[in-house]
CSV table of N, CA, C and O in Angstrom, one decimal:
chain,number,residue,atom,x,y,z
W,1,MET,N,-69.7,-18.0,-120.7
W,1,MET,CA,-69.1,-18.7,-119.6
W,1,MET,C,-67.7,-19.1,-119.9
W,1,MET,O,-66.9,-19.1,-119.0
W,2,LYS,N,-67.5,-19.6,-121.2
W,2,LYS,CA,-66.1,-20.0,-121.6
W,2,LYS,C,-65.2,-18.8,-121.5
W,2,LYS,O,-64.0,-18.9,-121.1
W,3,THR,N,-65.7,-17.6,-121.8
W,3,THR,CA,-64.8,-16.4,-121.8
W,3,THR,C,-64.4,-16.1,-120.4
W,3,THR,O,-63.2,-15.7,-120.2
W,4,VAL,N,-65.3,-16.2,-119.5
W,4,VAL,CA,-64.9,-15.9,-118.1
W,4,VAL,C,-63.9,-16.9,-117.6
W,4,VAL,O,-62.9,-16.5,-116.9
W,5,ARG,N,-64.1,-18.2,-117.9
W,5,ARG,CA,-63.1,-19.2,-117.5
W,5,ARG,C,-61.7,-18.9,-118.1
W,5,ARG,O,-60.7,-19.1,-117.5
W,6,ILE,N,-61.7,-18.5,-119.4
W,6,ILE,CA,-60.4,-18.3,-120.1
W,6,ILE,C,-59.7,-17.0,-119.4
W,6,ILE,O,-58.5,-17.0,-119.2
W,7,VAL,N,-60.5,-16.0,-119.1
W,7,VAL,CA,-60.0,-14.8,-118.5
W,7,VAL,C,-59.4,-15.2,-117.1
W,7,VAL,O,-58.3,-14.7,-116.7
W,8,CYS,N,-60.1,-16.0,-116.4
W,8,CYS,CA,-59.7,-16.4,-115.0
W,8,CYS,C,-58.4,-17.2,-115.1
W,8,CYS,O,-57.4,-17.0,-114.3
W,9,LEU,N,-58.3,-18.1,-116.1
W,9,LEU,CA,-57.1,-18.9,-116.2
W,9,LEU,C,-55.9,-18.0,-116.7
W,9,LEU,O,-54.8,-18.2,-116.2
W,10,LEU,N,-56.1,-17.1,-117.5
W,10,LEU,CA,-55.1,-16.1,-117.9
W,10,LEU,C,-54.6,-15.3,-116.7
W,10,LEU,O,-53.4,-15.1,-116.5
W,11,ALA,N,-55.6,-14.8,-115.9
W,11,ALA,CA,-55.2,-14.0,-114.8
W,11,ALA,C,-54.4,-14.8,-113.8
W,11,ALA,O,-53.4,-14.4,-113.2
W,12,ILE,N,-54.8,-16.1,-113.5
W,12,ILE,CA,-54.0,-16.9,-112.6
W,12,ILE,C,-52.6,-17.2,-113.2
W,12,ILE,O,-51.6,-17.2,-112.5
W,13,GLY,N,-52.5,-17.4,-114.5
W,13,GLY,CA,-51.2,-17.6,-115.1
W,13,GLY,C,-50.3,-16.4,-115.0
W,13,GLY,O,-49.1,-16.5,-114.7
W,14,MET,N,-50.9,-15.2,-115.1
W,14,MET,CA,-50.1,-14.0,-115.0
W,14,MET,C,-49.7,-13.8,-113.6
W,14,MET,O,-48.5,-13.3,-113.3
W,15,ILE,N,-50.5,-14.1,-112.6
W,15,ILE,CA,-50.1,-14.0,-111.2
W,15,ILE,C,-48.9,-14.9,-110.9
W,15,ILE,O,-47.9,-14.5,-110.3
W,16,PHE,N,-49.0,-16.2,-111.3
W,16,PHE,CA,-47.8,-17.1,-111.1
W,16,PHE,C,-46.6,-16.6,-111.8
W,16,PHE,O,-45.5,-16.7,-111.3
W,17,ALA,N,-46.7,-16.1,-113.1
W,17,ALA,CA,-45.6,-15.6,-113.8
W,17,ALA,C,-44.9,-14.4,-113.1
W,17,ALA,O,-43.7,-14.3,-113.0
W,18,THR,N,-45.8,-13.5,-112.6
W,18,THR,CA,-45.3,-12.3,-112.0
W,18,THR,C,-44.6,-12.7,-110.7
W,18,THR,O,-43.5,-12.2,-110.3
W,19,ALA,N,-45.1,-13.6,-109.9
W,19,ALA,CA,-44.5,-14.1,-108.7
W,19,ALA,C,-43.2,-14.7,-108.9
W,19,ALA,O,-42.2,-14.5,-108.2
W,20,ALA,N,-43.1,-15.6,-110.0
W,20,ALA,CA,-41.8,-16.2,-110.3
W,20,ALA,C,-40.8,-15.2,-110.7
W,20,ALA,O,-39.6,-15.3,-110.3
W,21,GLN,N,-41.2,-14.2,-111.4
W,21,GLN,CA,-40.2,-13.2,-111.9
W,21,GLN,C,-39.8,-12.3,-110.7
W,21,GLN,O,-38.6,-12.0,-110.6
W,22,ALA,N,-40.7,-12.0,-109.8
W,22,ALA,CA,-40.3,-11.2,-108.6
W,22,ALA,C,-39.3,-12.0,-107.7
W,22,ALA,O,-38.4,-11.5,-107.1
W,23,GLN,N,-39.6,-13.3,-107.6
W,23,GLN,CA,-38.7,-14.2,-106.8
W,23,GLN,C,-37.3,-14.2,-107.4
W,23,GLN,O,-36.3,-14.2,-106.7
W,24,SER,N,-37.1,-14.3,-108.7
W,24,SER,CA,-35.8,-14.4,-109.3
W,24,SER,C,-35.1,-13.0,-109.1
W,24,SER,O,-33.9,-13.0,-109.0
W,25,ARG,N,-35.8,-11.9,-109.2
W,25,ARG,CA,-35.2,-10.6,-109.0
W,25,ARG,C,-34.8,-10.4,-107.5
W,25,ARG,O,-33.8,-9.7,-107.3
W,26,ALA,N,-35.5,-11.0,-106.6
W,26,ALA,CA,-35.2,-10.8,-105.2
W,26,ALA,C,-33.9,-11.5,-104.8
W,26,ALA,O,-33.2,-11.1,-103.8
W,27,SER,N,-33.4,-12.4,-105.5
W,27,SER,CA,-32.2,-13.2,-105.2
W,27,SER,C,-31.0,-12.6,-105.9
W,27,SER,O,-29.9,-13.2,-105.8
W,28,THR,N,-31.1,-11.5,-106.6
W,28,THR,CA,-30.0,-10.9,-107.3
W,28,THR,C,-29.9,-9.5,-106.9
W,28,THR,O,-30.8,-8.9,-106.4
W,29,GLY,N,-28.8,-8.8,-107.2
W,29,GLY,CA,-28.6,-7.4,-107.0
W,29,GLY,C,-27.2,-7.1,-106.6
W,29,GLY,O,-26.3,-7.9,-106.6
W,30,THR,N,-27.0,-5.8,-106.4
W,30,THR,CA,-25.6,-5.3,-106.0
W,30,THR,C,-25.7,-4.4,-104.8
W,30,THR,O,-26.7,-3.6,-104.7
W,31,ILE,N,-24.8,-4.6,-103.9
W,31,ILE,CA,-24.7,-3.8,-102.7
W,31,ILE,C,-23.6,-2.8,-102.9
W,31,ILE,O,-22.5,-3.3,-103.2
W,32,HIS,N,-23.8,-1.5,-102.8
W,32,HIS,CA,-22.7,-0.6,-102.9
W,32,HIS,C,-22.2,-0.1,-101.6
W,32,HIS,O,-23.1,0.3,-100.7
W,33,PHE,N,-20.9,-0.2,-101.3
W,33,PHE,CA,-20.4,0.3,-100.0
W,33,PHE,C,-19.7,1.6,-100.3
W,33,PHE,O,-18.9,1.7,-101.2
W,34,VAL,N,-20.0,2.6,-99.4
W,34,VAL,CA,-19.4,3.9,-99.5
W,34,VAL,C,-18.7,4.1,-98.2
W,34,VAL,O,-19.2,4.0,-97.1
W,35,GLY,N,-17.4,4.5,-98.3
W,35,GLY,CA,-16.6,4.7,-97.1
W,35,GLY,C,-15.3,4.0,-97.1
W,35,GLY,O,-14.9,3.5,-98.2
W,36,GLN,N,-14.7,3.8,-96.0
W,36,GLN,CA,-13.5,3.1,-95.9
W,36,GLN,C,-13.3,2.5,-94.5
W,36,GLN,O,-13.8,3.0,-93.6
W,37,ILE,N,-12.6,1.4,-94.5
W,37,ILE,CA,-12.3,0.8,-93.3
W,37,ILE,C,-10.9,1.4,-92.8
W,37,ILE,O,-9.9,1.2,-93.5
W,38,VAL,N,-10.9,2.0,-91.7
W,38,VAL,CA,-9.7,2.7,-91.3
W,38,VAL,C,-8.8,1.9,-90.3
W,38,VAL,O,-7.7,2.2,-90.1
W,39,GLU,N,-9.4,1.0,-89.6
W,39,GLU,CA,-8.7,0.1,-88.7
W,39,GLU,C,-9.2,-1.3,-88.8
W,39,GLU,O,-10.5,-1.5,-88.8
W,40,GLY,N,-8.4,-2.2,-88.8
W,40,GLY,CA,-8.8,-3.6,-88.9
W,40,GLY,C,-9.3,-4.2,-87.6
W,40,GLY,O,-9.3,-3.5,-86.6
W,41,GLY,N,-9.6,-5.4,-87.6
W,41,GLY,CA,-10.1,-6.1,-86.4
W,41,GLY,C,-8.9,-6.5,-85.5
W,41,GLY,O,-7.7,-6.3,-85.8
W,42,CYS,N,-9.2,-7.1,-84.4
W,42,CYS,CA,-8.2,-7.6,-83.5
W,42,CYS,C,-7.7,-9.0,-83.9
W,42,CYS,O,-8.5,-9.7,-84.6
W,43,GLY,N,-6.5,-9.3,-83.5
W,43,GLY,CA,-6.0,-10.6,-83.8
W,43,GLY,C,-6.0,-11.4,-82.5
W,43,GLY,O,-5.8,-10.8,-81.4
W,44,ALA,N,-6.1,-12.7,-82.5
W,44,ALA,CA,-6.1,-13.5,-81.4
W,44,ALA,C,-5.1,-14.7,-81.6
W,44,ALA,O,-5.2,-15.3,-82.7
W,45,GLU,N,-4.3,-15.0,-80.6
W,45,GLU,CA,-3.3,-16.1,-80.7
W,45,GLU,C,-3.4,-16.9,-79.4
W,45,GLU,O,-3.2,-16.3,-78.3
W,46,VAL,N,-3.6,-18.2,-79.6
W,46,VAL,CA,-3.6,-19.1,-78.4
W,46,VAL,C,-2.2,-19.4,-78.0
W,46,VAL,O,-1.4,-19.8,-78.8
W,47,GLN,N,-1.9,-19.2,-76.7
W,47,GLN,CA,-0.6,-19.5,-76.1
W,47,GLN,C,-0.8,-20.3,-74.8
W,47,GLN,O,-1.2,-19.7,-73.8
W,48,ARG,N,-0.6,-21.6,-74.9
W,48,ARG,CA,-0.8,-22.5,-73.8
W,48,ARG,C,-2.3,-22.4,-73.3
W,48,ARG,O,-3.2,-22.7,-74.0
W,49,ALA,N,-2.5,-21.9,-72.1
W,49,ALA,CA,-3.8,-21.9,-71.5
W,49,ALA,C,-4.4,-20.5,-71.5
W,49,ALA,O,-5.3,-20.1,-70.7
W,50,GLN,N,-3.9,-19.6,-72.5
W,50,GLN,CA,-4.4,-18.3,-72.6
W,50,GLN,C,-4.5,-17.8,-74.0
W,50,GLN,O,-3.9,-18.4,-74.9
W,51,VAL,N,-5.2,-16.7,-74.2
W,51,VAL,CA,-5.3,-16.1,-75.6
W,51,VAL,C,-4.7,-14.7,-75.5
W,51,VAL,O,-5.1,-14.0,-74.6
W,52,GLU,N,-3.8,-14.4,-76.4
W,52,GLU,CA,-3.3,-13.0,-76.4
W,52,GLU,C,-4.0,-12.3,-77.5
W,52,GLU,O,-4.0,-12.7,-78.7
W,53,ILE,N,-4.7,-11.2,-77.2
W,53,ILE,CA,-5.5,-10.5,-78.2
W,53,ILE,C,-4.8,-9.2,-78.4
W,53,ILE,O,-4.4,-8.5,-77.5
W,54,SER,N,-4.5,-8.9,-79.7
W,54,SER,CA,-3.8,-7.6,-80.0
W,54,SER,C,-4.7,-6.8,-81.0
W,54,SER,O,-5.3,-7.3,-81.9
W,55,CYS,N,-4.8,-5.5,-80.7
W,55,CYS,CA,-5.6,-4.6,-81.5
W,55,CYS,C,-4.8,-3.3,-81.8
W,55,CYS,O,-4.2,-2.8,-80.9
W,56,PHE,N,-4.8,-2.9,-83.0
W,56,PHE,CA,-4.1,-1.6,-83.4
W,56,PHE,C,-5.2,-0.6,-83.5
W,56,PHE,O,-6.1,-0.6,-84.3
W,57,ARG,N,-5.1,0.4,-82.6
W,57,ARG,CA,-6.1,1.5,-82.5
W,57,ARG,C,-5.4,2.8,-82.3
W,57,ARG,O,-4.5,2.9,-81.4
W,58,ASP,N,-5.7,3.8,-83.1
W,58,ASP,CA,-5.2,5.2,-83.0
W,58,ASP,C,-3.6,5.2,-83.0
W,58,ASP,O,-3.0,5.9,-82.2
W,59,GLY,N,-3.0,4.3,-83.8
W,59,GLY,CA,-1.6,4.3,-83.9
W,59,GLY,C,-0.9,3.6,-82.8
W,59,GLY,O,0.3,3.6,-82.8
W,60,VAL,N,-1.6,2.9,-82.0
W,60,VAL,CA,-1.0,2.1,-80.9
W,60,VAL,C,-1.5,0.7,-80.8
W,60,VAL,O,-2.6,0.4,-81.0
W,61,ASN,N,-0.5,-0.2,-80.6
W,61,ASN,CA,-0.9,-1.6,-80.4
W,61,ASN,C,-1.3,-1.9,-79.0
W,61,ASN,O,-0.6,-1.5,-78.1
W,62,HIS,N,-2.5,-2.5,-78.8
W,62,HIS,CA,-3.0,-2.8,-77.5
W,62,HIS,C,-3.0,-4.3,-77.4
W,62,HIS,O,-3.4,-5.0,-78.3
W,63,PHE,N,-2.5,-4.8,-76.2
W,63,PHE,CA,-2.5,-6.3,-76.0
W,63,PHE,C,-3.2,-6.6,-74.7
W,63,PHE,O,-3.2,-5.8,-73.7
W,64,GLN,N,-3.8,-7.7,-74.7
W,64,GLN,CA,-4.5,-8.2,-73.5
W,64,GLN,C,-4.4,-9.8,-73.5
W,64,GLN,O,-4.7,-10.4,-74.6
W,65,ARG,N,-4.1,-10.3,-72.4
W,65,ARG,CA,-4.1,-11.8,-72.3
W,65,ARG,C,-5.3,-12.2,-71.4
W,65,ARG,O,-5.6,-11.6,-70.4
W,66,VAL,N,-6.0,-13.3,-71.9
W,66,VAL,CA,-7.2,-13.8,-71.2
W,66,VAL,C,-7.0,-15.3,-71.0
W,66,VAL,O,-6.7,-16.0,-71.9
W,67,ALA,N,-7.1,-15.7,-69.7
W,67,ALA,CA,-7.0,-17.2,-69.4
W,67,ALA,C,-8.2,-17.9,-70.0
W,67,ALA,O,-9.3,-17.4,-69.9
W,68,LEU,N,-7.9,-19.0,-70.7
W,68,LEU,CA,-9.0,-19.8,-71.3
W,68,LEU,C,-9.9,-20.4,-70.2
W,68,LEU,O,-11.1,-20.7,-70.5
W,69,ASN,N,-9.4,-20.7,-69.1
W,69,ASN,CA,-10.2,-21.3,-68.0
W,69,ASN,C,-10.7,-20.3,-67.0
W,69,ASN,O,-11.1,-20.6,-65.9
W,70,SER,N,-10.8,-19.0,-67.4
W,70,SER,CA,-11.2,-17.9,-66.5
W,70,SER,C,-12.6,-18.1,-66.1
W,70,SER,O,-13.5,-18.4,-66.9
W,71,SER,N,-12.9,-17.8,-64.8
W,71,SER,CA,-14.3,-17.9,-64.4
W,71,SER,C,-15.0,-16.6,-64.8
W,71,SER,O,-16.2,-16.6,-64.8
W,72,ASP,N,-14.3,-15.5,-65.0
W,72,ASP,CA,-14.9,-14.3,-65.5
W,72,ASP,C,-15.4,-14.5,-66.9
W,72,ASP,O,-14.7,-15.1,-67.8
W,73,ASP,N,-16.6,-14.0,-67.2
W,73,ASP,CA,-17.1,-14.2,-68.6
W,73,ASP,C,-17.1,-12.9,-69.4
W,73,ASP,O,-17.3,-12.9,-70.6
W,74,VAL,N,-16.7,-11.8,-68.8
W,74,VAL,CA,-16.6,-10.5,-69.6
W,74,VAL,C,-15.3,-9.8,-69.2
W,74,VAL,O,-15.0,-9.7,-68.0
W,75,HIS,N,-14.5,-9.4,-70.2
W,75,HIS,CA,-13.3,-8.7,-69.9
W,75,HIS,C,-13.3,-7.4,-70.8
W,75,HIS,O,-13.8,-7.4,-71.9
W,76,SER,N,-12.9,-6.3,-70.2
W,76,SER,CA,-12.9,-5.1,-70.9
W,76,SER,C,-11.5,-4.9,-71.7
W,76,SER,O,-10.5,-5.3,-71.2
W,77,MET,N,-11.6,-4.3,-72.8
W,77,MET,CA,-10.3,-4.1,-73.6
W,77,MET,C,-10.1,-2.6,-73.8
W,77,MET,O,-10.1,-2.1,-74.9
W,78,ARG,N,-9.8,-1.9,-72.7
W,78,ARG,CA,-9.4,-0.5,-72.8
W,78,ARG,C,-10.2,0.4,-73.8
W,78,ARG,O,-9.6,0.9,-74.7
W,79,HIS,N,-11.5,0.4,-73.7
W,79,HIS,CA,-12.4,1.2,-74.5
W,79,HIS,C,-12.4,0.7,-76.0
W,79,HIS,O,-12.9,1.5,-76.8
W,80,ILE,N,-11.9,-0.4,-76.3
W,80,ILE,CA,-11.9,-0.9,-77.6
W,80,ILE,C,-13.1,-1.8,-77.8
W,80,ILE,O,-13.7,-1.8,-78.9
W,81,GLY,N,-13.4,-2.6,-76.8
W,81,GLY,CA,-14.5,-3.6,-76.9
W,81,GLY,C,-14.5,-4.4,-75.7
W,81,GLY,O,-14.0,-4.1,-74.7
W,82,LYS,N,-15.2,-5.6,-75.8
W,82,LYS,CA,-15.2,-6.5,-74.7
W,82,LYS,C,-15.1,-7.9,-75.2
W,82,LYS,O,-15.4,-8.2,-76.3
W,83,ILE,N,-14.6,-8.7,-74.3
W,83,ILE,CA,-14.4,-10.1,-74.6
W,83,ILE,C,-15.3,-11.0,-73.7
W,83,ILE,O,-15.3,-10.8,-72.5
W,84,THR,N,-16.1,-11.8,-74.3
W,84,THR,CA,-16.9,-12.8,-73.5
W,84,THR,C,-16.5,-14.2,-73.8
W,84,THR,O,-16.1,-14.5,-75.0
W,85,GLN,N,-16.6,-15.0,-72.9
W,85,GLN,CA,-16.3,-16.4,-73.1
W,85,GLN,C,-17.2,-17.3,-72.3
W,85,GLN,O,-17.7,-16.9,-71.3
W,86,ARG,N,-17.4,-18.5,-72.8
W,86,ARG,CA,-18.3,-19.4,-72.2
W,86,ARG,C,-18.0,-20.8,-72.6
W,86,ARG,O,-17.4,-21.0,-73.7
W,87,SER,N,-18.4,-21.8,-71.8
W,87,SER,CA,-18.2,-23.2,-72.2
W,87,SER,C,-19.4,-23.6,-73.1
W,87,SER,O,-20.5,-23.1,-72.8
W,88,LEU,N,-19.2,-24.4,-74.0
W,88,LEU,CA,-20.3,-24.9,-74.9
W,88,LEU,C,-21.1,-25.9,-74.1
W,88,LEU,O,-20.6,-26.7,-73.4
W,89,ALA,N,-22.4,-25.8,-74.3
W,89,ALA,CA,-23.4,-26.7,-73.6
W,89,ALA,C,-23.0,-28.2,-73.9
W,89,ALA,O,-22.9,-28.6,-75.1
W,90,GLY,N,-22.9,-28.9,-72.9
W,90,GLY,CA,-22.6,-30.4,-73.0
W,90,GLY,C,-21.1,-30.7,-73.3
W,90,GLY,O,-20.8,-31.8,-73.3
W,91,HIS,N,-20.3,-29.7,-73.5
W,91,HIS,CA,-18.9,-29.8,-73.7
W,91,HIS,C,-18.1,-28.8,-72.9
W,91,HIS,O,-17.6,-27.8,-73.5
W,92,PRO,N,-18.0,-29.0,-71.6
W,92,PRO,CA,-17.3,-28.0,-70.8
W,92,PRO,C,-15.8,-27.9,-71.2
W,92,PRO,O,-15.2,-26.9,-70.8
W,93,GLU,N,-15.2,-28.8,-71.9
W,93,GLU,CA,-13.8,-28.7,-72.3
W,93,GLU,C,-13.6,-27.8,-73.5
W,93,GLU,O,-12.5,-27.4,-73.8
W,94,LEU,N,-14.7,-27.4,-74.2
W,94,LEU,CA,-14.7,-26.5,-75.3
W,94,LEU,C,-15.1,-25.1,-74.9
W,94,LEU,O,-16.1,-24.9,-74.2
W,95,GLN,N,-14.3,-24.1,-75.3
W,95,GLN,CA,-14.6,-22.7,-74.9
W,95,GLN,C,-14.9,-21.9,-76.2
W,95,GLN,O,-14.3,-22.1,-77.2
W,96,GLU,N,-15.9,-21.0,-76.1
W,96,GLU,CA,-16.2,-20.0,-77.1
W,96,GLU,C,-15.8,-18.6,-76.6
W,96,GLU,O,-16.2,-18.2,-75.5
W,97,MET,N,-15.0,-17.9,-77.4
W,97,MET,CA,-14.6,-16.6,-77.0
W,97,MET,C,-15.1,-15.6,-78.1
W,97,MET,O,-14.9,-15.9,-79.3
W,98,THR,N,-15.8,-14.5,-77.7
W,98,THR,CA,-16.3,-13.5,-78.6
W,98,THR,C,-15.7,-12.2,-78.3
W,98,THR,O,-15.7,-11.8,-77.2
W,99,ILE,N,-15.2,-11.5,-79.4
W,99,ILE,CA,-14.7,-10.2,-79.2
W,99,ILE,C,-15.6,-9.2,-79.9
W,99,ILE,O,-15.9,-9.3,-81.1
W,100,SER,N,-16.2,-8.3,-79.1
W,100,SER,CA,-17.2,-7.3,-79.6
W,100,SER,C,-16.5,-6.0,-79.6
W,100,SER,O,-16.0,-5.6,-78.6
W,101,TYR,N,-16.6,-5.2,-80.7
W,101,TYR,CA,-16.0,-3.9,-80.8
W,101,TYR,C,-17.0,-2.8,-80.5
W,101,TYR,O,-18.1,-2.9,-80.8
W,102,HIS,N,-16.5,-1.7,-79.9
W,102,HIS,CA,-17.4,-0.6,-79.6
W,102,HIS,C,-17.5,0.3,-80.9
W,102,HIS,O,-16.6,0.4,-81.7
């Protein structure tokens, strides 16, 4: 009977040790990136009540101005992406603008 109890305790101990080791390995590692970034993101500059967005694509600078108080929530950026904006809940004076790339 004592042998069974000792074997069970050893098995439980091994399970906990294995789980702890797996947990520590899961939080470490290396991610390898293959490829290159050929064009950067867009830039945004606030100018009074509007935002000027500039994107460099295919050797050409593209510019678009978007009014901060615009009632439109989606703007197209010449096949580069789209701009969405909304007021934050409970704070209509604060605007969130998101630029999504294609």
